[in-house]
Structure formats: structure tokens, C-alpha cells
PDB file of C-alpha atoms in Angstrom:
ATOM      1  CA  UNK A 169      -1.856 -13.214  -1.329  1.00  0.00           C
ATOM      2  CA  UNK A 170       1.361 -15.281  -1.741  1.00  0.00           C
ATOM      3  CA  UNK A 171       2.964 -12.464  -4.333  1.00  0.00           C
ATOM      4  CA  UNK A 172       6.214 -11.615  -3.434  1.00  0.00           C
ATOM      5  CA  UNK A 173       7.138  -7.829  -2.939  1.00  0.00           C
ATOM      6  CA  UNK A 174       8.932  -5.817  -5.326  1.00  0.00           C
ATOM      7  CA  UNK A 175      11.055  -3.095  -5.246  1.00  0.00           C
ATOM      8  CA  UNK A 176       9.526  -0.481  -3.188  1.00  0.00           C
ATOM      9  CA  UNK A 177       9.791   1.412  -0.494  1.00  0.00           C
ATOM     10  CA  UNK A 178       8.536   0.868   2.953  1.00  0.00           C
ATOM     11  CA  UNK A 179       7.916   2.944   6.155  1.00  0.00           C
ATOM     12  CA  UNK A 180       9.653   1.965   9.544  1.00  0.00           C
ATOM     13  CA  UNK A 181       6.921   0.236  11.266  1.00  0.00           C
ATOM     14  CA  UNK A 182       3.872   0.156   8.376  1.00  0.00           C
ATOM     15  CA  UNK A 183       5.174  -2.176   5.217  1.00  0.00           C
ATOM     16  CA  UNK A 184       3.690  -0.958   2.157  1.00  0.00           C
ATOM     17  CA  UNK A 185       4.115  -3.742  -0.116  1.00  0.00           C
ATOM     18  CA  UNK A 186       2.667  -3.946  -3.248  1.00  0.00           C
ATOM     19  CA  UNK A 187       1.301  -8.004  -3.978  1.00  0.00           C
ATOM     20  CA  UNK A 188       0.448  -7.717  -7.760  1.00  0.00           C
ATOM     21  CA  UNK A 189       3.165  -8.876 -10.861  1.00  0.00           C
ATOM     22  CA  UNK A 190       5.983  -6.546 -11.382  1.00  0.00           C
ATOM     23  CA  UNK A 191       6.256  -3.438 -10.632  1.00  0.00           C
ATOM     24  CA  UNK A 192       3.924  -0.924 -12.281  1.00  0.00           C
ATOM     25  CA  UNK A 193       0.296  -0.766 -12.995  1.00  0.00           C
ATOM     26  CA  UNK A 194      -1.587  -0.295 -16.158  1.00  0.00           C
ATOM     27  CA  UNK A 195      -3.940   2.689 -16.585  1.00  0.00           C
ATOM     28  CA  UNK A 196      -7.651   0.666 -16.535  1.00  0.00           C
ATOM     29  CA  UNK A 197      -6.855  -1.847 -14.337  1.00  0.00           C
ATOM     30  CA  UNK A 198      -5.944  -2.575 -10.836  1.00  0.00           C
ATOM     31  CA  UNK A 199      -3.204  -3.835  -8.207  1.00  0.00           C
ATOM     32  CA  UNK A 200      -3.871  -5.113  -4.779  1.00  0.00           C
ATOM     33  CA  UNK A 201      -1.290  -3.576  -2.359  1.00  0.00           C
ATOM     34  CA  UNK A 202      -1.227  -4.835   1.333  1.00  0.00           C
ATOM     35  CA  UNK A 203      -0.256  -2.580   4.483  1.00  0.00           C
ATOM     36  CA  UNK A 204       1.159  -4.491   7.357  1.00  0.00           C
ATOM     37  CA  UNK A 205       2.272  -3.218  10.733  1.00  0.00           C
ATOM     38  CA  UNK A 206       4.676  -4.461  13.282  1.00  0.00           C
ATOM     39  CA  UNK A 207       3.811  -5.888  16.586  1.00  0.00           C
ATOM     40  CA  UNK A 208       6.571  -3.607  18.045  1.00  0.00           C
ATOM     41  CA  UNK A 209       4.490  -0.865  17.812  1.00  0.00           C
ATOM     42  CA  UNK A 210       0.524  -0.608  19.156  1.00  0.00           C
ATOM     43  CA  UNK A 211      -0.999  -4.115  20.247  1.00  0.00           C
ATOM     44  CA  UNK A 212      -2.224  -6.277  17.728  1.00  0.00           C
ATOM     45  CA  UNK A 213      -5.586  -6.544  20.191  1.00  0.00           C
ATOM     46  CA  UNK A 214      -6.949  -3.452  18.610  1.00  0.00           C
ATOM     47  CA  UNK A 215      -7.719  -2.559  15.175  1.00  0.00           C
ATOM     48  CA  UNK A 216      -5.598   0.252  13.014  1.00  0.00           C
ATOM     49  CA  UNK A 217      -7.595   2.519  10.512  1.00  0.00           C
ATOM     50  CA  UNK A 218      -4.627   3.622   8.280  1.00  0.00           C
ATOM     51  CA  UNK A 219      -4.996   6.472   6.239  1.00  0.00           C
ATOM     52  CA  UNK A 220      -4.425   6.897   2.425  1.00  0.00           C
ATOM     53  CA  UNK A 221      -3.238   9.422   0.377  1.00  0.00           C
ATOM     54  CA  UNK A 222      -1.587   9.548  -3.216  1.00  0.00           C
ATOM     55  CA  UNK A 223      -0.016  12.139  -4.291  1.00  0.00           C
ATOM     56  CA  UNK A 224      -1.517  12.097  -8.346  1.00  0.00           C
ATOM     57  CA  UNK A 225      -5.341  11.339  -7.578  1.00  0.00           C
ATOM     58  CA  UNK A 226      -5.782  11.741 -11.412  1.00  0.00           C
ATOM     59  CA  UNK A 227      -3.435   9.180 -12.223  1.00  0.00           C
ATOM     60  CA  UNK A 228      -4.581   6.622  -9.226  1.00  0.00           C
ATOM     61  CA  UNK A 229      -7.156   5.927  -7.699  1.00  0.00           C
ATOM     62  CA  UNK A 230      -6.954   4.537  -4.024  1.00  0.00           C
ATOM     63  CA  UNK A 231      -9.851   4.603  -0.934  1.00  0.00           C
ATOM     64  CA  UNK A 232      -9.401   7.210   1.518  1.00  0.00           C
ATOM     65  CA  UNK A 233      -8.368   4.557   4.388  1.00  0.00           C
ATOM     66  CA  UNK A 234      -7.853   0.317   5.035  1.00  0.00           C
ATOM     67  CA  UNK A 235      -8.409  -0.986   8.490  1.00  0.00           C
ATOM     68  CA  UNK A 236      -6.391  -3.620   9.842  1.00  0.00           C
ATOM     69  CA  UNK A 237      -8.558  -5.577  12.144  1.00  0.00           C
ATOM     70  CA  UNK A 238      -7.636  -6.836  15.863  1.00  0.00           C
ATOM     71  CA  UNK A 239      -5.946 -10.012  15.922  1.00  0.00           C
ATOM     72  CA  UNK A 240      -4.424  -9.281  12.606  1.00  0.00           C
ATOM     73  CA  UNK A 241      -1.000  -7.562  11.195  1.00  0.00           C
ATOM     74  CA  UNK A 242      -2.296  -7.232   7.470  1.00  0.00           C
ATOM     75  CA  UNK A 243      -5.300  -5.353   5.523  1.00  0.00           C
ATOM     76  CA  UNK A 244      -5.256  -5.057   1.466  1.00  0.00           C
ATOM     77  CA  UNK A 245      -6.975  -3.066  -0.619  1.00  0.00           C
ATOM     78  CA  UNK A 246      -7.149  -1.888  -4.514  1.00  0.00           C
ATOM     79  CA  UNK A 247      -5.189   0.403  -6.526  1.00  0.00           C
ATOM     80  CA  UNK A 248      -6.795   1.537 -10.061  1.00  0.00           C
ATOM     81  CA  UNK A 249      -4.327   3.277 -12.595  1.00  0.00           C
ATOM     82  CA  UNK A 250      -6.681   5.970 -13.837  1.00  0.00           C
ATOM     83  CA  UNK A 251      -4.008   7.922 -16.797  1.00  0.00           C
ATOM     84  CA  UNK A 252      -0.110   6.966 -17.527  1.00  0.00           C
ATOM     85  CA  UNK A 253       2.232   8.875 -14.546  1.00  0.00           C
ATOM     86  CA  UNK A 254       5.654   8.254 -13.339  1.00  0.00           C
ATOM     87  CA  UNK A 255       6.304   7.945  -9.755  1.00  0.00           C
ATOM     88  CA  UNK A 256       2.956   8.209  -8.163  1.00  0.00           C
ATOM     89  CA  UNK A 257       3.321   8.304  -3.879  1.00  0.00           C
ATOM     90  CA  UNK A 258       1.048   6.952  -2.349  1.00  0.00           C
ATOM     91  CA  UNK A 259       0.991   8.055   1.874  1.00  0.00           C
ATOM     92  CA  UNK A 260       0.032   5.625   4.683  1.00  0.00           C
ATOM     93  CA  UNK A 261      -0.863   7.202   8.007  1.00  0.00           C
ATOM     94  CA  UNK A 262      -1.857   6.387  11.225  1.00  0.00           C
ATOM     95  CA  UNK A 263      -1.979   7.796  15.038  1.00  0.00           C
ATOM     96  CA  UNK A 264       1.435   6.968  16.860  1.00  0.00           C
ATOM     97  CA  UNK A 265       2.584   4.908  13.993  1.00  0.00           C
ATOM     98  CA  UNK A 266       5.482   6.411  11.444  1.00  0.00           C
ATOM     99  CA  UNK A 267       4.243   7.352   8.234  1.00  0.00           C
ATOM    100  CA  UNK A 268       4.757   4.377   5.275  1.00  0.00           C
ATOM    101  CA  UNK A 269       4.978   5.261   1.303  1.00  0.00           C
ATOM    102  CA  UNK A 270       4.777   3.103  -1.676  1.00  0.00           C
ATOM    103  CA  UNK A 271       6.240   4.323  -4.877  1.00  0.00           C
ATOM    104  CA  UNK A 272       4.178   3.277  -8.668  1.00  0.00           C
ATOM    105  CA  UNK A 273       4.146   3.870 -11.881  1.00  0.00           C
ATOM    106  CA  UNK A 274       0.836   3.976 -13.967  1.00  0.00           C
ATOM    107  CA  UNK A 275       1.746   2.901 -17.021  1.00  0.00           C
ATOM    108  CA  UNK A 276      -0.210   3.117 -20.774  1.00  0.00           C
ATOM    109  CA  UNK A 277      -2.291   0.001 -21.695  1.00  0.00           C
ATOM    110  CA  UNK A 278      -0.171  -2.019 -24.544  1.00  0.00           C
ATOM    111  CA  UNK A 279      -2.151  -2.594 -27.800  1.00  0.00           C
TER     112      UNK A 279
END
């Protein structure tokens, strides 16, 4: 995962950063976003079950929850643009950690 971040935003203590090319994604296909936490907060000894919510299911799709495992600061997982939408939020949660969001935009396959 050596993509560089793009222009979104991120939480105080969980980084939402979104690791595919630019910045939307197309309806039909998929983007791998990564959470990351800080070691400032929790202890990196014990795994984090983050919870996720977006706020246009219709438009993308997204599991329910990631799980960053002990000994780690980092869990990915899969975005699928379902239908075009415009500013779709999507929620990361997790006990005693501040809430993180991650702004995209599905966008209409080109012909």
C-alpha cells in the first residue's frame, strides 16, 4: 500500500486515508481505504474493531467494521461505488477513540 493520500479528511486520532488513484471512485468498481490509529491513544498490544458506517449505503458499499490487529497501527479494507453520488461520508468508530470520516465521490463509469 505505498499510495499516497489525497485530499480528505481525517479524524483526530483514527486517519482515514483513502490509498487508491485520485480522488473519487467509479460506480462498479472498488477503492482500498486504510484506517490507522495513533499510538497516543489505546496500546498498540491490543487489537481495535473499528466500526463503519456511510452515510449513502446505495451509492457505497463498505463492511460493517475492519479490525486493526495487536502489534499493528493499520487495517484496510474495500470500498465498492454501487450508483454515481456526490459527497458520500463514510463514519469510523471505535470505544474511547474520536470518531474519523472520509469524504468520496462515486462517480459514473466513462464509456
Amino acid at each position: 500500500m505505498d499510495a499516497e493520500p489525497v485530499d480528505r479528511e481525517r479524524g483526530e486520532h483514527f486517519h482515514t486515508n483513502w490509498t487508491g488513484t485520485g480522488g473519487d471512485v467509479t460506480a462498479g468498481d472498488t477503492v482500498t481505504i486504510e484506517v490507522r490509529r495513533q499510538r497516543s491513544v489505546g496500546s498498540i498490544q491490543q487489537p481495535v474493531t473499528i466500526t463503519l458506517t456511510a452515510d449513502n449505503a446505495a451509492a457505497l458499499g463498505i463492511p460493517a467494521s475492519v479490525t486493526i490487529p495487536a502489534g499493528s497501527d493499520v487495517a484496510w479494507f474495500t470500498a465498492t461505488g454501487i450508483v454515481p453520488a456526490s459527497d458520500v461520508l463514510i463514519t469510523a468508530s471505535a470505544a474511547g477513540y474520536p470518531v474519523g470520516h472520509l469524504v468520496l465521490d462515486v462517480i459514473g463509469p466513462t464509456m
